[in-house]
Each structure stands twice: as structure tokens, then as C-alpha cells.
DNA sequence: CCGTCGGCTTAACACAGGTAAATGCACAGC
DNA sequence: GCTGTGCATTTACCTGTGTTAAGCCGACGG
């Protein structure tokens, strides 16, 4: 009922029209709440998972470790994101999900998902959309790691975070909270800590960004400049617009 | 009816038990056939897509281009793989799919998917499994690009291809056809052509692999050695084993 | 039969980014 | 106030990988 409960409706609402009925149904869907402290794990490698999580508040990462301790962050999970998906259908999740800040999630047993979507095509649509989005973001991450320079990688990631946070009203036109250490950025971007530091210094010197002294806010000083620096193509996130009537019919089960 | 039609049944069969009824239904599902020549595109960036493809024969890549021409291969599509998935539900696919060899696919209109899965829980399971697998592979690709050295990257990819091809009986215990140029490997692994060449030379010198003179076959000379070199953890592909009864129920729509 | 072209290979050199180590600061615990 | 811990920062140095360029080979077309 409170604005608190509506993060993923905010996100979804920017993508499809939701009736008041839809909203009521979806609020029920996320009636469970779970608070998880900073640093805690929501999913661990090799652990069986039968739950889908709606991230209501806070930041988390999905990551994998190599046997020698190297860490790679697979993706950032931001408020409004849904995760635990793929793993919910099969035994092993081979990566781990850890809260970067204090976090609130809505857990939904995987076994209930199908039943819930049956009566609510828009919910099915929402889940399909979330998956597609996650796939797009992961794809861009691959390109970032494989074919961009350090400078481009940082710029690109900062733009992506800006847009993803704007979608859930957690970023202003050019600023947002960034609860990440440089080590985390390094493990995300495939760089060393030192080089992340060098690169961000250069981004600051070039007048593209500034970091608030209290360290948990970033401000994009030159939006176009940062986007250009990262060869950032925002369309990969913009999968909005109504899906075709055909697709809606297909999802609602009328074949 | 010919063995020809059963590639994805071969793959699926190694994961779940299929009744003869299941097999018949699924053969109908892929009754359409489409031949695509080497180098042709199956999907292009920005193109609307309403089709899911079952890759029956041949290799393809999914890739993205940067504005300045750099290319990143997102994933390899091998016989038995399903693609066009995510895009089928929403407007834009922002990457392209190109045939590396002559290819045969079974196209299925996205709008028919839901109807077809309704009556066939095992098909729904197959699709969910394919997605989960694709996600796992993409995740490993991210780790490979972000946190492995060139030598490790090549070793790891070669092991992954071995195991994926074995699943569809296209690889022997230690050898398989490799229709890839070094340029393609470079664009997959985030390396330069020259360095791919150096690295493969070293893998050969180290006695881990050998390339058949006619160049389209690779042979793993030291399976354990190559796996170790790439810190290869094969479990990321082994999502087999029956899903829980709960999950089957959920998929079949009984909630 | 020759020329061209794509792909592999090698060598020489350059540089982006990694590694190691030290400093400083903010903050928590005592 | 003292000490320890975590994180950002910087300097110095090193190396893995990129770049450029050239040679080689086999396939193919005229």
C-alpha cells in the first residue's frame, strides 16, 4: 500500500499499462518480505534454490569465484530486479548472490510462480520481460568485457547504472548513489583495483563525472561525453513499447 | 523420422526421460525446416523477430558490433541449441545471429509456442532448460572474459565446446570439428588474432591439443591438462538430473 | 598457369593494464 | 587517545597482450 511496495510496479509501469486490478494482484504476489543485511548471501554457489526473489530495496551482486580466488561480478541487482529465476527450475545455481547494502526482498516460492501467472497475463509478461532484460544486460556486459578499453568500460557501466536506476526513480537526471568500492568495480569490469582508480581519476579530470565527498554519490557532469566515451547505446535497455497483440495472446494461453 | 530429426531430442533425452509420445509431439513441433547458407544471417540487429529457432545442423554465432567495427561474439550456437527466444517476446533483438557453416534450423512462430507448451509439459521443460543452460553458458563467458588469462580463456572455451558437442554426439571422447577461424576465436575471447595464434601454438607445444592438418578438426591430447589450464569446471553445464516433482507440477500448470 | 585472397604464422616493437608497496584518511572498538 | 581495519590513492616498475608488418600456403577464378 505504501509507496514502498511499488518499486517493481514502478518499473513495470514504465513498460506496460497496468490496470488497478493488475496492481492489486501483483501486490499480493509480493506480500512476503525478507530483510537481508549488508554482506549476507541470498543464494550461494551449489545451493539448491526454489525461490524467486523480487528485489525491493538495496543493491546486490551475482558473482562467481575461480578456484584461486579471483572474483567476477556477473551482474548488479538493483531495486525492481527479479532474480533466482533460472535456478528456480533446476537444481544448482552455480553462482552466488550477495547483498552489497542492507536489502529487502520479496521471496516467492518457485512452485507458485506458474499458478500465479496463469490468472494474470500481465504478471507473466512482467516475468518474461525481466528475463529478456537480464539477458540484454548480460549481453552488453560480455561486449564490455571483451571489446572495450578500461576507460570505455567504466564509462559504459556508469551510464548503464544511471539508466537502470532512473527507471525506478532512484537516480536524478545526472546523479545517483553508488555503494560500490573500487574493488567491486574492478571485479565487475575485469580490471585491477589500481587501474580502476587511475581510470576514474581520468574520468574526473576529463570533467565527465564527479564523486561526492561523502563517497556514496556519483554525479555525471557530462552526460553526452560519458555516453560517447563508453560507446554507450541506450537502446539495449529500452525494450519498452507494447508487445504485439499476438504475443499477449500467446502469453495468456489462448492459442 | 530419420536420425536427422532428433538432434534436440538427443540433447533433451540426456536430461529427462522422454516417452515415445513426447518424442512424437516434439517431432511435430519442429516439422518446419529451413536451410541457411554459410555466412548468412538468421537474425539481424534491430530486426523484429517473432520466431524461435531450433538449430538442427551446423554452427552459428550470436554477436554484436561496436560502432567502430570491433566485434564481440556473445555465444556459439551448436546443433540442438534453441535461439531467438528472448527476442521473440519483445520487439528488438539488439544482436545478430550468423551462420558459420551451412545450417539447418526449425523455425517456430513465437505466437505458437505458448499453445504448444500447454499440452506438453516436457516441451515446456525443454524450453525452460534451454534458457537456463544458455544463461549458465553466458555467465561462464563473462567470467572467462573478465577474469581469465588468454591461455586460460582458450583452454576453457575448447573444453566447453567439447562437452557441448559431446552432448549431441558430435564429438568423440577427445576430438571434434572446429569450423572457426582464429579471427572468430579472437572476437569470442576478447583477444587479438595474433595473440590467439600465439596462445594456440603454446597449447600445442604444451601437448594439450593438436589440430588436424585439414584444419577443421581439433583433438584434445590431454583432457585433464586442458581442463586444469582453463580452470574448467564442467558442472556449469551439467544441469541434468530430474527436476523436483514440485517443479514439474508447476510447469504443467497444476498449482 | 598465374594472380589474388583468406587465413595462419612469425617477428619486432609499443603500450594498456597488472603488481607491489607505501601513505593517508575515516571510522570503530577499547 | 590509541590502535586496527578498510578503502582510496599514488608511485615505480613489469608483463601480457595489442599493433604493425611481412611472409607463407592453399584454394579459387579467369
Coordinates of C-alpha atoms (C1' of nucleotides) in Angstrom, one line a residue:
Chain A
X1 CA 0.0 0.0 0.0
X2 CA 2.8 2.3 0.8
X3 CA 5.0 3.7 -2.0
X4 CA 7.4 1.2 -0.5
X5 CA 5.7 -1.7 -2.0
X6 CA 5.6 -0.5 -5.5
X7 CA 9.2 -0.5 -6.8
X8 CA 8.7 -3.2 -9.3
X9 CA 5.4 -1.8 -10.3
X10 CA 7.1 1.5 -11.0
X11 CA 9.5 -0.3 -13.3
X12 CA 6.9 -2.4 -14.9
X13 CA 4.5 0.5 -15.3
X14 CA 7.0 2.3 -17.5
X15 CA 6.8 -0.7 -19.8
X16 CA 3.2 -1.7 -19.9
X17 CA -0.1 -0.2 -18.9
X18 CA -1.2 -1.7 -15.6
X19 CA -4.8 -1.6 -14.5
X20 CA -5.6 -1.1 -10.9
X21 CA -6.6 -4.8 -10.8
X22 CA -3.2 -5.8 -12.1
X23 CA -1.6 -3.7 -9.4
X24 CA -3.6 -5.3 -6.6
X25 CA -2.8 -8.8 -7.9
X26 CA 0.8 -8.0 -8.1
X27 CA 1.0 -6.6 -4.6
X28 CA -0.4 -9.8 -3.3
X29 CA 2.2 -11.6 -5.3
X30 CA 4.9 -9.9 -3.3
X31 CA 3.3 -10.0 0.0
X32 CA 6.2 -11.7 1.7
X33 CA 9.1 -9.6 2.9
X34 CA 12.6 -10.5 3.9
X35 CA 15.3 -8.2 5.2
X36 CA 18.9 -9.2 4.5
X37 CA 21.9 -7.4 5.9
X38 CA 24.8 -6.0 4.0
X39 CA 27.3 -8.6 3.1
X40 CA 24.9 -11.5 3.6
X41 CA 24.3 -14.1 0.9
X42 CA 20.9 -14.5 -0.7
X43 CA 22.0 -17.5 -2.8
X44 CA 25.2 -19.5 -2.5
X45 CA 27.0 -21.5 -5.1
X46 CA 25.8 -25.0 -5.4
X47 CA 22.9 -24.4 -3.1
X48 CA 19.6 -25.7 -4.2
X49 CA 17.2 -22.9 -4.9
X50 CA 13.4 -23.0 -5.2
X51 CA 12.7 -19.3 -4.7
X52 CA 12.4 -16.3 -7.0
X53 CA 13.3 -13.0 -5.4
X54 CA 11.9 -9.6 -6.1
X55 CA 14.5 -7.1 -5.0
X56 CA 12.6 -4.3 -3.3
X57 CA 15.4 -2.2 -1.8
X58 CA 19.2 -2.2 -1.8
X59 CA 21.9 -3.4 -4.1
X60 CA 23.2 -6.9 -4.6
X61 CA 25.6 -8.7 -6.9
X62 CA 25.7 -12.0 -8.6
X63 CA 29.2 -13.3 -8.8
X64 CA 31.4 -16.3 -9.4
X65 CA 34.8 -17.2 -7.9
X66 CA 37.6 -19.0 -9.5
X67 CA 39.4 -21.7 -7.5
X68 CA 42.3 -19.4 -6.9
X69 CA 40.1 -16.6 -5.5
X70 CA 39.7 -14.4 -8.5
X71 CA 36.2 -13.0 -8.5
X72 CA 34.0 -11.9 -11.3
X73 CA 30.8 -10.0 -10.8
X74 CA 28.2 -11.3 -13.3
X75 CA 25.6 -8.6 -12.7
X76 CA 24.3 -6.0 -10.4
X77 CA 20.9 -6.5 -8.9
X78 CA 19.0 -3.2 -8.3
X79 CA 15.7 -2.4 -6.8
X80 CA 12.9 -3.7 -9.0
X81 CA 15.1 -6.5 -10.4
X82 CA 14.0 -10.2 -10.2
X83 CA 16.4 -13.0 -9.7
X84 CA 16.7 -16.6 -8.7
X85 CA 14.9 -17.3 -11.9
X86 CA 16.8 -19.7 -13.9
X87 CA 17.9 -21.6 -10.9
X88 CA 14.4 -21.9 -9.7
X89 CA 13.7 -24.5 -12.3
X90 CA 16.8 -26.6 -11.9
X91 CA 18.9 -27.8 -9.1
X92 CA 22.1 -25.9 -9.0
X93 CA 22.8 -22.3 -9.1
X94 CA 26.5 -22.2 -9.8
X95 CA 26.9 -18.6 -8.8
X96 CA 26.3 -16.6 -5.7
X97 CA 24.2 -13.6 -4.8
X98 CA 25.4 -11.3 -2.1
X99 CA 23.8 -8.1 -0.7
X100 CA 26.0 -5.1 -1.1
X101 CA 23.9 -3.0 1.2
X102 CA 21.0 -3.8 3.5
X103 CA 18.4 -5.3 1.3
X104 CA 14.7 -6.1 1.3
X105 CA 13.4 -8.8 -1.0
X106 CA 10.1 -10.4 -1.7
X107 CA 10.6 -14.2 -1.9
X108 CA 8.2 -16.2 -4.0
X109 CA 8.4 -20.0 -4.0
X110 CA 9.2 -21.2 -7.5
X111 CA 6.4 -23.7 -7.3
X112 CA 3.9 -21.0 -7.0
X113 CA 5.0 -19.0 -10.0
X114 CA 3.2 -20.9 -12.7
X115 CA -0.1 -20.9 -10.8
X116 CA 0.2 -17.2 -10.2
X117 CA 0.9 -16.3 -13.8
X118 CA -1.9 -18.4 -15.1
X119 CA -4.5 -16.0 -13.9
X120 CA -2.5 -12.9 -14.7
X121 CA -1.1 -12.4 -18.1
X122 CA 0.5 -9.2 -17.2
X123 CA 2.5 -10.9 -14.5
X124 CA 3.6 -13.5 -17.0
X125 CA 4.6 -10.6 -19.2
X126 CA 6.5 -9.0 -16.4
X127 CA 8.5 -12.1 -15.8
X128 CA 9.2 -12.6 -19.4
X129 CA 10.3 -9.0 -19.7
X130 CA 12.5 -9.3 -16.7
X131 CA 14.3 -12.2 -18.2
X132 CA 14.7 -10.6 -21.5
X133 CA 16.1 -7.5 -19.9
X134 CA 18.5 -9.5 -17.8
X135 CA 19.7 -11.3 -20.9
X136 CA 20.3 -7.9 -22.7
X137 CA 22.2 -6.6 -19.8
X138 CA 24.4 -9.7 -19.6
X139 CA 25.0 -9.5 -23.3
X140 CA 26.2 -5.9 -23.0
X141 CA 28.4 -7.0 -20.1
X142 CA 30.1 -9.5 -22.4
X143 CA 30.7 -6.9 -25.0
X144 CA 32.0 -4.6 -22.4
X145 CA 34.5 -7.1 -21.1
X146 CA 35.5 -8.5 -24.4
X147 CA 35.9 -5.5 -26.6
X148 CA 36.1 -2.3 -24.6
X149 CA 39.1 -0.5 -23.1
X150 CA 39.2 0.2 -19.3
X151 CA 38.1 3.8 -19.9
X152 CA 35.2 2.7 -22.0
X153 CA 34.2 0.0 -19.6
X154 CA 33.9 2.3 -16.6
X155 CA 32.1 5.0 -18.6
X156 CA 29.7 2.4 -20.1
X157 CA 28.9 0.8 -16.7
X158 CA 28.3 4.2 -15.1
X159 CA 25.8 5.0 -17.8
X160 CA 24.1 1.7 -17.5
X161 CA 23.6 2.2 -13.8
X162 CA 22.3 5.7 -14.3
X163 CA 19.6 4.5 -16.7
X164 CA 18.7 1.4 -14.7
X165 CA 18.3 3.5 -11.6
X166 CA 16.3 6.2 -13.3
X167 CA 13.8 3.6 -14.3
X168 CA 12.9 3.0 -10.7
X169 CA 13.2 6.7 -9.7
X170 CA 16.4 6.1 -7.8
X171 CA 18.5 8.4 -9.9
X172 CA 18.0 12.1 -10.8
X173 CA 18.8 13.3 -14.2
X174 CA 22.5 13.0 -13.6
X175 CA 23.3 11.7 -10.2
X176 CA 22.8 8.6 -8.2
X177 CA 24.0 6.7 -5.1
X178 CA 26.9 4.4 -5.8
X179 CA 27.5 2.0 -2.9
X180 CA 30.5 0.3 -4.6
X181 CA 34.1 0.0 -3.7
X182 CA 36.7 0.3 -6.4
X183 CA 37.5 -3.3 -5.7
X184 CA 33.9 -4.2 -6.7
X185 CA 34.2 -2.2 -9.8
X186 CA 37.4 -3.9 -10.6
X187 CA 35.9 -7.3 -10.2
X188 CA 32.9 -6.3 -12.4
X189 CA 34.9 -4.8 -15.2
X190 CA 37.8 -7.3 -15.3
X191 CA 40.3 -4.8 -14.2
X192 CA 42.7 -4.3 -11.2
X193 CA 41.8 -2.0 -8.4
X194 CA 44.7 0.3 -9.2
X195 CA 43.6 0.6 -12.8
X196 CA 40.0 1.4 -11.8
X197 CA 41.4 4.1 -9.6
X198 CA 43.5 5.5 -12.4
X199 CA 40.6 5.4 -14.8
X200 CA 38.2 7.1 -12.5
X201 CA 40.7 9.8 -11.8
X202 CA 40.9 10.4 -15.5
X203 CA 37.1 10.5 -15.9
X204 CA 37.1 13.1 -13.2
X205 CA 39.9 15.1 -14.8
X206 CA 38.2 15.0 -18.1
X207 CA 35.1 16.5 -16.5
X208 CA 32.8 13.6 -17.2
X209 CA 32.0 12.7 -13.6
X210 CA 32.4 13.8 -10.0
X211 CA 32.2 11.8 -6.8
X212 CA 30.6 13.4 -3.8
X213 CA 32.9 13.7 -0.9
X214 CA 30.8 11.5 1.3
X215 CA 31.6 9.0 -1.4
X216 CA 28.3 7.3 -1.9
X217 CA 27.0 9.6 -4.7
X218 CA 28.2 10.0 -8.2
X219 CA 27.3 12.8 -10.5
X220 CA 27.6 12.7 -14.3
X221 CA 28.9 16.1 -15.3
X222 CA 28.8 15.5 -19.0
X223 CA 26.1 13.0 -20.0
X224 CA 26.8 13.0 -23.7
X225 CA 30.5 12.9 -23.0
X226 CA 30.3 9.9 -20.8
X227 CA 28.0 8.1 -23.2
X228 CA 30.4 8.8 -26.0
X229 CA 33.4 7.7 -24.0
X230 CA 31.7 4.4 -23.3
X231 CA 30.2 4.0 -26.8
X232 CA 27.0 3.7 -24.8
X233 CA 23.9 2.7 -26.8
X234 CA 21.0 3.1 -24.5
X235 CA 18.6 1.2 -26.7
X236 CA 19.7 -2.1 -25.3
X237 CA 17.8 -1.2 -22.2
X238 CA 14.8 0.3 -23.9
X239 CA 12.7 -2.7 -24.6
X240 CA 9.6 -0.7 -23.8
X241 CA 6.6 -0.2 -26.0
X242 CA 3.7 -2.6 -26.1
X243 CA 4.4 -6.1 -27.2
X244 CA 2.3 -7.1 -30.2
X245 CA -1.3 -8.4 -29.6
X246 CA -0.1 -11.8 -30.9
X247 CA 2.4 -12.0 -28.1
X248 CA -0.1 -11.1 -25.5
X249 CA -2.5 -13.7 -26.7
X250 CA 0.3 -16.3 -26.7
X251 CA 1.2 -15.5 -23.1
X252 CA -2.4 -15.5 -21.9
X253 CA -2.6 -19.1 -23.1
X254 CA -5.2 -18.6 -25.9
X255 CA -3.6 -20.3 -28.8
Chain B
X1 CA 11.8 -39.9 -38.5
X2 CA 15.3 -40.2 -39.7
X3 CA 18.1 -39.7 -37.1
X4 CA 18.4 -36.4 -38.7
X5 CA 15.3 -35.1 -36.9
X6 CA 16.4 -36.0 -33.5
X7 CA 19.3 -33.7 -32.6
X8 CA 17.4 -31.8 -30.0
X9 CA 15.8 -34.9 -28.7
X10 CA 19.2 -36.4 -28.3
X11 CA 20.2 -33.5 -26.2
X12 CA 16.9 -33.3 -24.2
X13 CA 16.9 -37.1 -23.7
X14 CA 20.2 -36.9 -21.8
X15 CA 18.4 -34.6 -19.4
X16 CA 14.9 -36.0 -18.9
X17 CA 13.2 -39.2 -19.7
X18 CA 11.0 -38.8 -22.8
X19 CA 8.2 -41.1 -23.7
X20 CA 7.6 -42.2 -27.2
X21 CA 4.5 -39.9 -27.1
X22 CA 6.7 -37.0 -26.1
X23 CA 9.0 -37.7 -29.0
X24 CA 6.2 -37.8 -31.5
X25 CA 4.8 -34.5 -30.2
X26 CA 8.2 -32.8 -30.4
X27 CA 8.9 -34.0 -33.8
X28 CA 5.7 -32.3 -34.9
X29 CA 6.9 -29.2 -33.1
X30 CA 9.9 -29.0 -35.4
X31 CA 8.2 -30.0 -38.6
X32 CA 9.3 -26.9 -40.5
X33 CA 12.8 -26.9 -42.0
X34 CA 14.9 -24.0 -43.3
X35 CA 18.4 -24.2 -44.8
X36 CA 20.7 -21.3 -44.4
X37 CA 24.0 -20.9 -46.2
X38 CA 27.3 -20.2 -44.6
X39 CA 27.7 -16.6 -43.8
X40 CA 24.0 -15.8 -43.9
X41 CA 22.2 -14.0 -41.1
X42 CA 19.4 -15.7 -39.2
X43 CA 18.7 -12.6 -37.2
X44 CA 19.9 -9.1 -37.7
X45 CA 20.4 -6.3 -35.2
X46 CA 17.4 -4.1 -34.8
X47 CA 15.2 -6.5 -36.8
X48 CA 11.9 -7.5 -35.4
X49 CA 11.8 -11.2 -34.5
X50 CA 8.8 -13.4 -33.9
X51 CA 10.4 -16.7 -34.4
X52 CA 12.1 -19.2 -32.3
X53 CA 14.7 -21.4 -34.0
X54 CA 15.8 -24.9 -33.2
X55 CA 19.2 -25.4 -34.6
X56 CA 19.3 -28.8 -36.3
X57 CA 22.6 -28.8 -38.0
X58 CA 25.7 -26.5 -38.4
X59 CA 27.3 -23.8 -36.3
X60 CA 26.2 -20.2 -35.8
X61 CA 27.2 -17.2 -33.7
X62 CA 25.4 -14.5 -31.9
X63 CA 27.4 -11.3 -31.9
X64 CA 27.4 -7.6 -31.5
X65 CA 29.3 -4.9 -33.3
X66 CA 30.6 -1.6 -31.8
X67 CA 30.2 1.5 -33.9
X68 CA 33.9 1.4 -34.8
X69 CA 33.7 -2.1 -36.1
X70 CA 35.0 -4.1 -33.2
X71 CA 33.1 -7.3 -32.9
X72 CA 32.2 -9.4 -29.9
X73 CA 30.9 -12.9 -30.2
X74 CA 28.3 -13.4 -27.5
X75 CA 27.8 -17.1 -27.9
X76 CA 28.2 -20.1 -30.1
X77 CA 25.0 -21.8 -31.3
X78 CA 25.5 -25.5 -31.8
X79 CA 23.2 -28.3 -33.1
X80 CA 20.4 -28.8 -30.6
X81 CA 20.5 -25.3 -29.3
X82 CA 17.4 -23.1 -29.3
X83 CA 17.6 -19.3 -30.0
X84 CA 15.6 -16.3 -30.9
X85 CA 14.0 -16.7 -27.6
X86 CA 14.2 -13.6 -25.6
X87 CA 13.7 -11.5 -28.6
X88 CA 10.6 -13.4 -29.6
X89 CA 8.6 -11.8 -26.8
X90 CA 9.8 -8.2 -27.4
X91 CA 10.5 -6.0 -30.3
X92 CA 14.2 -5.6 -30.8
X93 CA 16.9 -8.1 -30.9
X94 CA 20.0 -5.9 -30.5
X95 CA 22.4 -8.6 -31.6
X96 CA 22.8 -10.6 -34.8
X97 CA 22.9 -14.3 -35.5
X98 CA 25.0 -15.5 -38.4
X99 CA 25.6 -19.0 -39.8
X100 CA 29.3 -20.1 -39.6
X101 CA 28.6 -23.1 -41.7
X102 CA 25.7 -24.2 -43.8
X103 CA 22.9 -24.6 -41.3
X104 CA 19.5 -26.2 -41.0
X105 CA 17.0 -24.8 -38.5
X106 CA 13.5 -25.5 -37.5
X107 CA 11.6 -22.2 -37.2
X108 CA 8.7 -22.0 -34.9
X109 CA 6.5 -18.8 -34.8
X110 CA 6.7 -17.3 -31.3
X111 CA 3.0 -17.0 -31.2
X112 CA 2.6 -20.7 -31.3
X113 CA 5.0 -21.5 -28.5
X114 CA 2.6 -21.0 -25.6
X115 CA -0.2 -23.0 -27.2
X116 CA 2.2 -25.9 -28.0
X117 CA 3.7 -26.0 -24.5
X118 CA 0.3 -26.0 -22.8
X119 CA -0.4 -29.6 -23.9
X120 CA 3.2 -30.8 -23.4
X121 CA 4.8 -30.2 -20.1
X122 CA 8.0 -31.8 -21.3
X123 CA 8.3 -29.4 -24.1
X124 CA 7.8 -26.5 -21.6
X125 CA 10.5 -28.1 -19.5
X126 CA 12.8 -28.4 -22.5
X127 CA 12.4 -24.7 -23.3
X128 CA 13.0 -23.7 -19.7
X129 CA 16.0 -25.9 -19.6
X130 CA 17.4 -24.4 -22.8
X131 CA 17.1 -21.0 -21.4
X132 CA 18.7 -21.9 -18.1
X133 CA 21.6 -23.6 -19.9
X134 CA 22.1 -20.6 -22.2
X135 CA 22.2 -18.4 -19.1
X136 CA 24.8 -20.6 -17.5
X137 CA 27.0 -20.6 -20.6
X138 CA 26.7 -16.8 -20.9
X139 CA 27.7 -16.5 -17.2
X140 CA 30.8 -18.6 -17.8
X141 CA 31.6 -16.5 -20.8
X142 CA 31.5 -13.4 -18.6
X143 CA 33.9 -15.0 -16.1
X144 CA 36.2 -16.1 -18.9
X145 CA 36.4 -12.6 -20.4
X146 CA 36.7 -10.8 -17.1
X147 CA 39.0 -12.9 -15.0
X148 CA 40.9 -15.4 -17.1
X149 CA 44.2 -15.0 -19.0
X150 CA 44.4 -15.6 -22.7
X151 CA 45.8 -19.1 -22.2
X152 CA 43.1 -20.0 -19.7
X153 CA 40.4 -18.5 -22.0
X154 CA 41.3 -20.6 -25.0
X155 CA 41.6 -23.8 -22.9
X156 CA 38.3 -23.1 -21.2
X157 CA 36.4 -22.5 -24.4
X158 CA 37.8 -25.6 -26.1
X159 CA 36.7 -27.7 -23.2
X160 CA 33.3 -26.1 -23.2
X161 CA 32.8 -26.8 -26.9
X162 CA 34.0 -30.4 -26.4
X163 CA 31.4 -31.0 -23.8
X164 CA 28.6 -29.3 -25.6
X165 CA 29.2 -31.2 -28.7
X166 CA 29.5 -34.5 -26.9
X167 CA 26.0 -33.9 -25.6
X168 CA 24.7 -34.1 -29.1
X169 CA 27.0 -36.9 -30.3
X170 CA 29.1 -34.6 -32.4
X171 CA 32.3 -35.1 -30.6
X172 CA 34.2 -38.2 -29.7
X173 CA 35.9 -38.6 -26.4
X174 CA 38.6 -36.1 -27.3
X175 CA 38.1 -34.7 -30.8
X176 CA 35.6 -32.6 -32.6
X177 CA 35.2 -30.5 -35.8
X178 CA 36.1 -26.9 -35.2
X179 CA 34.9 -24.7 -38.1
X180 CA 36.3 -21.5 -36.6
X181 CA 38.9 -19.1 -37.8
X182 CA 41.4 -17.6 -35.4
X183 CA 39.8 -14.3 -36.0
X184 CA 36.5 -15.7 -34.7
X185 CA 38.2 -17.1 -31.7
X186 CA 39.8 -13.7 -31.1
X187 CA 36.4 -12.0 -31.3
X188 CA 34.9 -14.5 -28.9
X189 CA 37.7 -14.4 -26.3
X190 CA 38.4 -10.7 -26.4
X191 CA 41.9 -11.1 -27.8
X192 CA 43.7 -10.1 -31.0
X193 CA 44.2 -12.6 -33.8
X194 CA 47.9 -12.6 -33.3
X195 CA 47.6 -13.5 -29.6
X196 CA 45.1 -16.3 -30.3
X197 CA 47.7 -17.7 -32.7
X198 CA 50.5 -17.4 -30.1
X199 CA 48.3 -19.0 -27.4
X200 CA 47.2 -21.9 -29.5
X201 CA 50.8 -22.5 -30.6
X202 CA 51.6 -22.8 -26.9
X203 CA 48.8 -25.1 -26.2
X204 CA 50.1 -27.3 -29.0
X205 CA 53.7 -27.1 -27.7
X206 CA 52.5 -28.0 -24.2
X207 CA 50.9 -31.1 -25.6
X208 CA 47.4 -30.2 -24.7
X209 CA 45.8 -30.1 -28.1
X210 CA 46.5 -30.8 -31.7
X211 CA 44.9 -29.5 -34.9
X212 CA 44.3 -31.9 -37.7
X213 CA 46.1 -30.8 -40.9
X214 CA 42.9 -30.4 -42.8
X215 CA 42.3 -27.8 -40.1
X216 CA 38.7 -28.5 -39.3
X217 CA 39.3 -31.0 -36.5
X218 CA 40.7 -30.4 -33.1
X219 CA 42.0 -33.2 -30.8
X220 CA 42.4 -32.8 -27.1
X221 CA 45.6 -34.6 -26.3
X222 CA 45.5 -34.1 -22.6
X223 CA 41.9 -33.7 -21.3
X224 CA 42.8 -33.2 -17.7
X225 CA 45.7 -30.9 -18.6
X226 CA 43.5 -28.7 -20.8
X227 CA 40.7 -28.6 -18.1
X228 CA 43.2 -27.6 -15.5
X229 CA 44.8 -25.0 -17.8
X230 CA 41.4 -23.4 -18.2
X231 CA 40.2 -23.9 -14.6
X232 CA 37.4 -25.6 -16.3
X233 CA 34.5 -26.6 -14.1
X234 CA 32.3 -28.9 -16.1
X235 CA 29.5 -28.8 -13.6
X236 CA 28.2 -25.5 -15.0
X237 CA 26.9 -27.5 -18.0
X238 CA 25.6 -30.4 -16.0
X239 CA 22.2 -29.3 -15.0
X240 CA 20.9 -32.7 -15.6
X241 CA 19.1 -34.9 -13.2
X242 CA 15.3 -34.8 -12.8
X243 CA 13.8 -31.5 -11.6
X244 CA 11.8 -32.0 -8.5
X245 CA 8.2 -33.1 -8.7
X246 CA 7.2 -29.7 -7.5
X247 CA 8.7 -28.0 -10.5
X248 CA 7.1 -30.4 -12.9
X249 CA 3.8 -29.7 -11.4
X250 CA 4.4 -26.0 -11.6
X251 CA 5.2 -26.2 -15.2
X252 CA 2.3 -28.4 -16.1
X253 CA 0.1 -25.7 -14.8
X254 CA -1.4 -27.5 -11.8
X255 CA -0.9 -25.1 -9.0
Chain C
dC1 C1' 49.3 -21.0 -65.1
dC2 C1' 49.1 -17.0 -62.7
dG3 C1' 47.2 -13.7 -59.5
dT4 C1' 44.5 -12.8 -55.8
dC5 C1' 42.6 -13.6 -51.5
dG6 C1' 41.7 -15.6 -46.9
dG7 C1' 43.7 -17.5 -43.3
dC8 C1' 47.8 -18.9 -40.5
dT9 C1' 52.3 -17.8 -38.7
dT10 C1' 56.1 -15.2 -37.0
dA11 C1' 58.9 -11.2 -35.5
dA12 C1' 59.7 -6.5 -33.6
dC13 C1' 58.0 -3.2 -31.0
dA14 C1' 54.6 -0.5 -28.1
dC15 C1' 51.5 0.2 -24.6
dA16 C1' 47.4 -0.7 -21.6
dG17 C1' 46.9 -2.5 -17.7
dG18 C1' 48.8 -5.5 -13.8
dT19 C1' 51.6 -6.0 -9.4
dA20 C1' 53.7 -4.5 -5.3
dA21 C1' 54.2 -1.4 -1.8
dA22 C1' 53.6 2.7 0.9
dT23 C1' 50.6 6.7 2.5
dG24 C1' 46.7 8.8 4.3
dC25 C1' 42.2 9.1 6.0
dA26 C1' 37.8 7.8 8.3
dC27 C1' 35.8 5.3 11.5
dA28 C1' 35.1 1.5 15.2
dG29 C1' 36.5 -0.6 19.3
dC30 C1' 38.6 -0.1 23.6
Chain D
dG1 C1' 43.6 9.0 22.9
dC2 C1' 45.4 4.8 20.7
dT3 C1' 45.1 1.1 17.5
dG4 C1' 43.3 -1.6 13.9
dT5 C1' 40.8 -2.1 9.7
dG6 C1' 39.0 -1.0 5.2
dC7 C1' 39.3 1.8 1.4
dA8 C1' 41.1 5.4 -1.8
dT9 C1' 45.2 7.0 -3.8
dT10 C1' 49.7 7.2 -5.8
dT11 C1' 54.4 5.9 -7.4
dA12 C1' 57.5 2.7 -9.6
dC13 C1' 58.1 -1.0 -12.2
dC14 C1' 56.9 -5.0 -15.0
dT15 C1' 54.4 -8.0 -18.4
dG16 C1' 50.6 -9.8 -21.1
dT17 C1' 48.6 -8.6 -24.9
dG18 C1' 47.9 -5.4 -28.9
dT19 C1' 49.8 -3.4 -33.2
dT20 C1' 52.1 -3.4 -37.4
dA21 C1' 54.0 -5.6 -40.9
dA22 C1' 55.7 -9.2 -43.6
dG23 C1' 55.9 -14.0 -45.4
dC24 C1' 53.7 -18.3 -46.4
dC25 C1' 50.4 -21.5 -48.1
dG26 C1' 46.4 -23.4 -50.3
dA27 C1' 42.0 -22.5 -52.7
dC28 C1' 39.9 -20.5 -56.4
dG29 C1' 38.8 -17.9 -60.7
dG30 C1' 40.0 -16.4 -65.1

